[in-house]
PDB file of C-alpha atoms in Angstrom:
ATOM      1  CA  PRO A   1       8.396  -1.234  -5.140  1.00 45.00           C
ATOM      2  CA  ASN A   2      12.111  -0.081  -6.017  1.00 47.00           C
ATOM      3  CA  ALA A   3      11.681   3.493  -6.068  1.00 51.00           C
ATOM      4  CA  PRO A   4      14.036   6.108  -7.658  1.00 52.00           C
ATOM      5  CA  ASN A   5      16.047   8.381  -5.611  1.00 49.00           C
ATOM      6  CA  LYS A   6      13.704  11.048  -4.313  1.00 53.00           C
ATOM      7  CA  SER A   7      13.727  14.082  -1.959  1.00 51.00           C
ATOM      8  CA  GLY A   8      11.054  15.198   0.592  1.00 55.00           C
ATOM      9  CA  ARG A   9      10.499  18.885   0.733  1.00 57.00           C
ATOM     10  CA  GLY A  10      10.114  19.847   4.383  1.00 60.00           C
ATOM     11  CA  ARG A  11       9.880  16.207   5.299  1.00 61.00           C
ATOM     12  CA  ARG A  12      12.171  14.182   7.486  1.00 66.00           C
ATOM     13  CA  ASP A  13      12.513  10.412   6.932  1.00 73.00           C
ATOM     14  CA  ARG A  14      13.792   7.821   9.480  1.00 71.00           C
ATOM     15  CA  PRO A  15      14.017   4.045   8.074  1.00 68.00           C
ATOM     16  CA  GLN A  16      14.541   1.462  10.700  1.00 71.00           C
ATOM     17  CA  VAL A  17      15.145  -2.288  10.239  1.00 72.00           C
ATOM     18  CA  LEU A  18      12.542  -4.377  12.169  1.00 71.00           C
ATOM     19  CA  ARG A  19      13.354  -8.041  11.156  1.00 66.00           C
ATOM     20  CA  ALA A  20      15.474  -9.864   8.554  1.00 59.00           C
ATOM     21  CA  THR A  21      16.326 -13.262   7.647  1.00 64.00           C
ATOM     22  CA  GLY A  22      19.272 -14.515   5.243  1.00 59.00           C
ATOM     23  CA  GLN A  23      22.556 -12.917   4.892  1.00 57.00           C
ATOM     24  CA  PRO A  24      23.343 -10.026   4.853  1.00 62.00           C
ATOM     25  CA  ARG A  25      20.670  -8.746   7.252  1.00 70.00           C
ATOM     26  CA  THR A  26      20.762  -5.157   6.114  1.00 83.00           C
ATOM     27  CA  LEU A  27      18.721  -2.449   4.572  1.00 89.00           C
ATOM     28  CA  GLY A  28      20.840  -0.347   1.950  1.00 91.00           C
ATOM     29  CA  VAL A  29      20.313   3.227   2.317  1.00 92.00           C
ATOM     30  CA  LYS A  30      21.594   5.807   0.102  1.00 93.00           C
ATOM     31  CA  ARG A  31      21.387   9.426   1.712  1.00 92.00           C
ATOM     32  CA  GLY A  32      22.813  12.179  -0.493  1.00 91.00           C
ATOM     33  CA  ARG A  33      26.089  10.704  -1.599  1.00 93.00           C
ATOM     34  CA  GLU A  34      26.525   8.501   1.469  1.00 95.00           C
ATOM     35  CA  ARG A  35      25.791   4.686   1.294  1.00 95.00           C
ATOM     36  CA  LEU A  36      24.760   2.988   4.557  1.00 93.00           C
ATOM     37  CA  GLU A  37      23.835  -0.459   5.463  1.00 91.00           C
ATOM     38  CA  LEU A  38      21.448  -0.596   8.597  1.00 90.00           C
ATOM     39  CA  ALA A  39      21.099  -3.987  10.589  1.00 86.00           C
ATOM     40  CA  VAL A  40      18.155  -4.964  12.776  1.00 85.00           C
ATOM     41  CA  GLY A  41      17.398  -2.284  15.241  1.00 87.00           C
ATOM     42  CA  GLU A  42      19.548   0.499  13.521  1.00 89.00           C
ATOM     43  CA  SER A  43      17.980   3.539  11.863  1.00 90.00           C
ATOM     44  CA  ALA A  44      19.234   6.671   9.978  1.00 91.00           C
ATOM     45  CA  LEU A  45      17.875  10.112   9.889  1.00 91.00           C
ATOM     46  CA  ILE A  46      17.385  11.655   6.462  1.00 91.00           C
ATOM     47  CA  ASP A  47      17.017  15.472   6.631  1.00 88.00           C
ATOM     48  CA  PRO A  48      14.346  17.479   4.421  1.00 84.00           C
ATOM     49  CA  GLY A  49      15.411  17.856   0.877  1.00 82.00           C
ATOM     50  CA  THR A  50      17.996  15.226   1.110  1.00 87.00           C
ATOM     51  CA  PRO A  51      17.805  12.714  -2.018  1.00 88.00           C
ATOM     52  CA  HIS A  52      17.612   9.225  -0.810  1.00 88.00           C
ATOM     53  CA  LYS A  53      16.874   5.439  -1.594  1.00 88.00           C
ATOM     54  CA  PHE A  54      16.136   2.407   0.333  1.00 87.00           C
ATOM     55  CA  TRP A  55      16.717  -1.363  -0.912  1.00 87.00           C
ATOM     56  CA  ASN A  56      17.003  -4.867   0.548  1.00 86.00           C
ATOM     57  CA  ALA A  57      20.827  -5.352   0.760  1.00 86.00           C
ATOM     58  CA  GLY A  58      20.344  -9.003   1.345  1.00 80.00           C
ATOM     59  CA  ASP A  59      18.845 -12.148  -0.417  1.00 79.00           C
ATOM     60  CA  ASP A  60      16.017 -12.761   1.639  1.00 76.00           C
ATOM     61  CA  THR A  61      13.109 -11.154   3.662  1.00 81.00           C
ATOM     62  CA  LEU A  62      13.544  -7.703   5.306  1.00 83.00           C
ATOM     63  CA  ARG A  63      10.868  -5.804   7.203  1.00 84.00           C
ATOM     64  CA  PHE A  64      11.733  -2.041   7.947  1.00 86.00           C
ATOM     65  CA  ARG A  65       9.590   0.814   9.138  1.00 86.00           C
ATOM     66  CA  ALA A  66      10.013   4.385   7.708  1.00 85.00           C
ATOM     67  CA  GLU A  67       8.953   7.066   9.942  1.00 86.00           C
ATOM     68  CA  VAL A  68       7.867  10.189   7.744  1.00 85.00           C
ATOM     69  CA  ARG A  69       7.200  13.482   9.614  1.00 84.00           C
ATOM     70  CA  PRO A  70       5.040  15.443   8.484  1.00 82.00           C
ATOM     71  CA  ALA A  71       3.474  12.759   6.563  1.00 81.00           C
ATOM     72  CA  LEU A  72       1.252  15.081   4.294  1.00 81.00           C
ATOM     73  CA  GLN A  73       0.095  12.859   1.386  1.00 86.00           C
ATOM     74  CA  PHE A  74       3.109  10.557   1.760  1.00 86.00           C
ATOM     75  CA  GLU A  75       0.694   7.632   2.812  1.00 87.00           C
ATOM     76  CA  SER A  76      -1.427   8.137   0.017  1.00 90.00           C
ATOM     77  CA  LEU A  77       1.480   7.887  -2.327  1.00 91.00           C
ATOM     78  CA  ILE A  78       2.897   4.709  -0.650  1.00 88.00           C
ATOM     79  CA  GLU A  79      -0.570   3.094  -0.838  1.00 91.00           C
ATOM     80  CA  THR A  80      -1.155   3.928  -4.440  1.00 94.00           C
ATOM     81  CA  MET A  81       2.434   2.553  -5.618  1.00 92.00           C
ATOM     82  CA  PHE A  82       1.982  -0.697  -3.635  1.00 90.00           C
ATOM     83  CA  ALA A  83      -1.550  -1.165  -4.767  1.00 94.00           C
ATOM     84  CA  LEU A  84      -0.501  -0.857  -8.360  1.00 96.00           C
ATOM     85  CA  ALA A  85       2.510  -3.212  -7.798  1.00 92.00           C
ATOM     86  CA  ALA A  86       0.196  -5.799  -6.076  1.00 90.00           C
ATOM     87  CA  ASP A  87      -2.264  -5.628  -9.184  1.00 93.00           C
ATOM     88  CA  GLY A  88       0.598  -6.148 -11.546  1.00 94.00           C
ATOM     89  CA  LYS A  89       0.385  -2.531 -13.118  1.00 95.00           C
ATOM     90  CA  THR A  90       4.011  -1.643 -12.670  1.00 95.00           C
ATOM     91  CA  ASN A  91       7.351  -2.651 -14.297  1.00 94.00           C
ATOM     92  CA  THR A  92      10.114  -4.985 -12.775  1.00 89.00           C
ATOM     93  CA  LYS A  93      11.137  -2.043 -10.662  1.00 85.00           C
ATOM     94  CA  GLY A  94       7.888  -1.327  -9.332  1.00 87.00           C
ATOM     95  CA  MET A  95       7.112   1.704 -11.329  1.00 92.00           C
ATOM     96  CA  PRO A  96       3.988   2.372 -13.394  1.00 96.00           C
ATOM     97  CA  GLY A  97       4.187   3.609 -17.179  1.00 96.00           C
ATOM     98  CA  PRO A  98       5.025   7.204 -17.828  1.00 96.00           C
ATOM     99  CA  LEU A  99       1.592   8.690 -18.198  1.00 97.00           C
ATOM    100  CA  ARG A 100       0.264   6.978 -15.015  1.00 98.00           C
ATOM    101  CA  LEU A 101       3.356   8.031 -13.068  1.00 95.00           C
ATOM    102  CA  ALA A 102       2.924  11.686 -14.333  1.00 96.00           C
ATOM    103  CA  VAL A 103      -0.583  11.916 -12.967  1.00 97.00           C
ATOM    104  CA  ILE A 104       0.549  10.337  -9.650  1.00 96.00           C
ATOM    105  CA  ALA A 105       3.712  12.349  -9.395  1.00 94.00           C
ATOM    106  CA  ASN A 106       1.962  15.721 -10.256  1.00 95.00           C
ATOM    107  CA  HIS A 107      -0.674  15.114  -7.540  1.00 95.00           C
ATOM    108  CA  HIS A 108       2.136  14.433  -4.805  1.00 92.00           C
ATOM    109  CA  PHE A 109       4.636  17.081  -5.980  1.00 90.00           C
ATOM    110  CA  ASP A 110       4.476  18.727  -2.672  1.00 84.00           C
ATOM    111  CA  VAL A 111       5.564  15.272  -0.986  1.00 82.00           C
ATOM    112  CA  VAL A 112       8.034  13.780  -3.333  1.00 83.00           C
ATOM    113  CA  ARG A 113      10.357  15.137  -6.024  1.00 82.00           C
ATOM    114  CA  LEU A 114      13.175  13.662  -8.217  1.00 79.00           C
ATOM    115  CA  PRO A 115      16.324  15.171  -7.244  1.00 78.00           C
ATOM    116  CA  LEU A 116      18.372  15.102 -10.599  1.00 80.00           C
ATOM    117  CA  VAL A 117      15.921  17.425 -12.574  1.00 84.00           C
ATOM    118  CA  PRO A 118      15.307  20.892 -11.445  1.00 87.00           C
ATOM    119  CA  HIS A 119      12.016  21.337  -9.690  1.00 85.00           C
ATOM    120  CA  ALA A 120      11.062  24.225 -12.010  1.00 90.00           C
ATOM    121  CA  LEU A 121      11.406  21.883 -15.088  1.00 93.00           C
ATOM    122  CA  GLN A 122       9.736  18.988 -13.377  1.00 91.00           C
ATOM    123  CA  LYS A 123       6.519  20.630 -12.725  1.00 93.00           C
ATOM    124  CA  PRO A 124       5.578  21.637 -16.225  1.00 95.00           C
ATOM    125  CA  ALA A 125       6.396  18.430 -17.630  1.00 95.00           C
ATOM    126  CA  LEU A 126       4.348  16.613 -14.799  1.00 95.00           C
ATOM    127  CA  ILE A 127       1.484  18.915 -15.691  1.00 96.00           C
ATOM    128  CA  GLY A 128       1.631  18.205 -19.322  1.00 96.00           C
ATOM    129  CA  GLY A 129       1.981  14.313 -18.862  1.00 97.00           C
ATOM    130  CA  SER A 130      -0.786  14.486 -16.118  1.00 97.00           C
ATOM    131  CA  LEU A 131      -3.125  16.060 -18.736  1.00 98.00           C
ATOM    132  CA  LEU A 132      -2.558  13.180 -21.152  1.00 98.00           C
ATOM    133  CA  GLY A 133      -2.645  10.500 -18.469  1.00 98.00           C
ATOM    134  CA  LYS A 134      -6.182  11.927 -17.039  1.00 98.00           C
ATOM    135  CA  ALA A 135      -7.290  11.894 -20.573  1.00 98.00           C
ATOM    136  CA  VAL A 136      -6.689   8.062 -20.871  1.00 98.00           C
ATOM    137  CA  GLY A 137      -8.378   7.506 -17.621  1.00 97.00           C
ATOM    138  CA  TYR A 138      -5.551   7.481 -15.042  1.00 97.00           C
ATOM    139  CA  ARG A 139      -6.240   8.830 -11.544  1.00 97.00           C
ATOM    140  CA  PRO A 140      -3.806  10.157  -8.928  1.00 96.00           C
ATOM    141  CA  THR A 141      -4.511   7.434  -6.308  1.00 95.00           C
ATOM    142  CA  TYR A 142      -5.257   3.805  -6.909  1.00 94.00           C
ATOM    143  CA  GLU A 143      -6.628   1.262  -4.636  1.00 87.00           C
ATOM    144  CA  ALA A 144      -5.870  -2.608  -5.055  1.00 83.00           C
ATOM    145  CA  LEU A 145      -8.453  -4.787  -6.530  1.00 79.00           C
ATOM    146  CA  ALA A 146     -10.992  -6.504  -3.999  1.00 63.00           C
ATOM    147  CA  GLY A 147      -9.301  -9.204  -2.270  1.00 58.00           C
ATOM    148  CA  THR A 148      -5.755  -8.212  -3.422  1.00 56.00           C
ATOM    149  CA  PRO A 149      -3.731  -7.231  -0.396  1.00 53.00           C
ATOM    150  CA  ALA A 150      -1.365  -4.259  -1.178  1.00 53.00           C
ATOM    151  CA  THR A 151       1.234  -4.811   1.625  1.00 52.00           C
ATOM    152  CA  ALA A 152       4.953  -4.031   1.544  1.00 47.00           C
TER     153      ALA A 152
END
């Protein structure tokens, strides 16, 4: 999924490019206001609380690893987002609908927050959206349907 800018409270991220084909062979990284392009073997450190985003800056396949410490519930969040995408339950940017997203984001609020909206405003909005989302049956985690791999 093409995730929006995010910040991790108390979490340090380190993306590293493993393999790439096509041109250019780079991972785009936005770290705060800085834009980077990482080639195969390169990595970047993203300090806790720094807004950041990753994307494939080339036209072909790119594999990268993102080390997240401490992981907390981040693995659960990533598994949920990729499983939703694998099952076709996201938009073209890899994001679920607003009510489902509110349920997921509220559950993972200690792990990932949007950097542009003050956290004191995010939490009440997520609680309200989460209550509505749960009322229509959305859960904070999601597993891909049997036989559908949810890989990055």
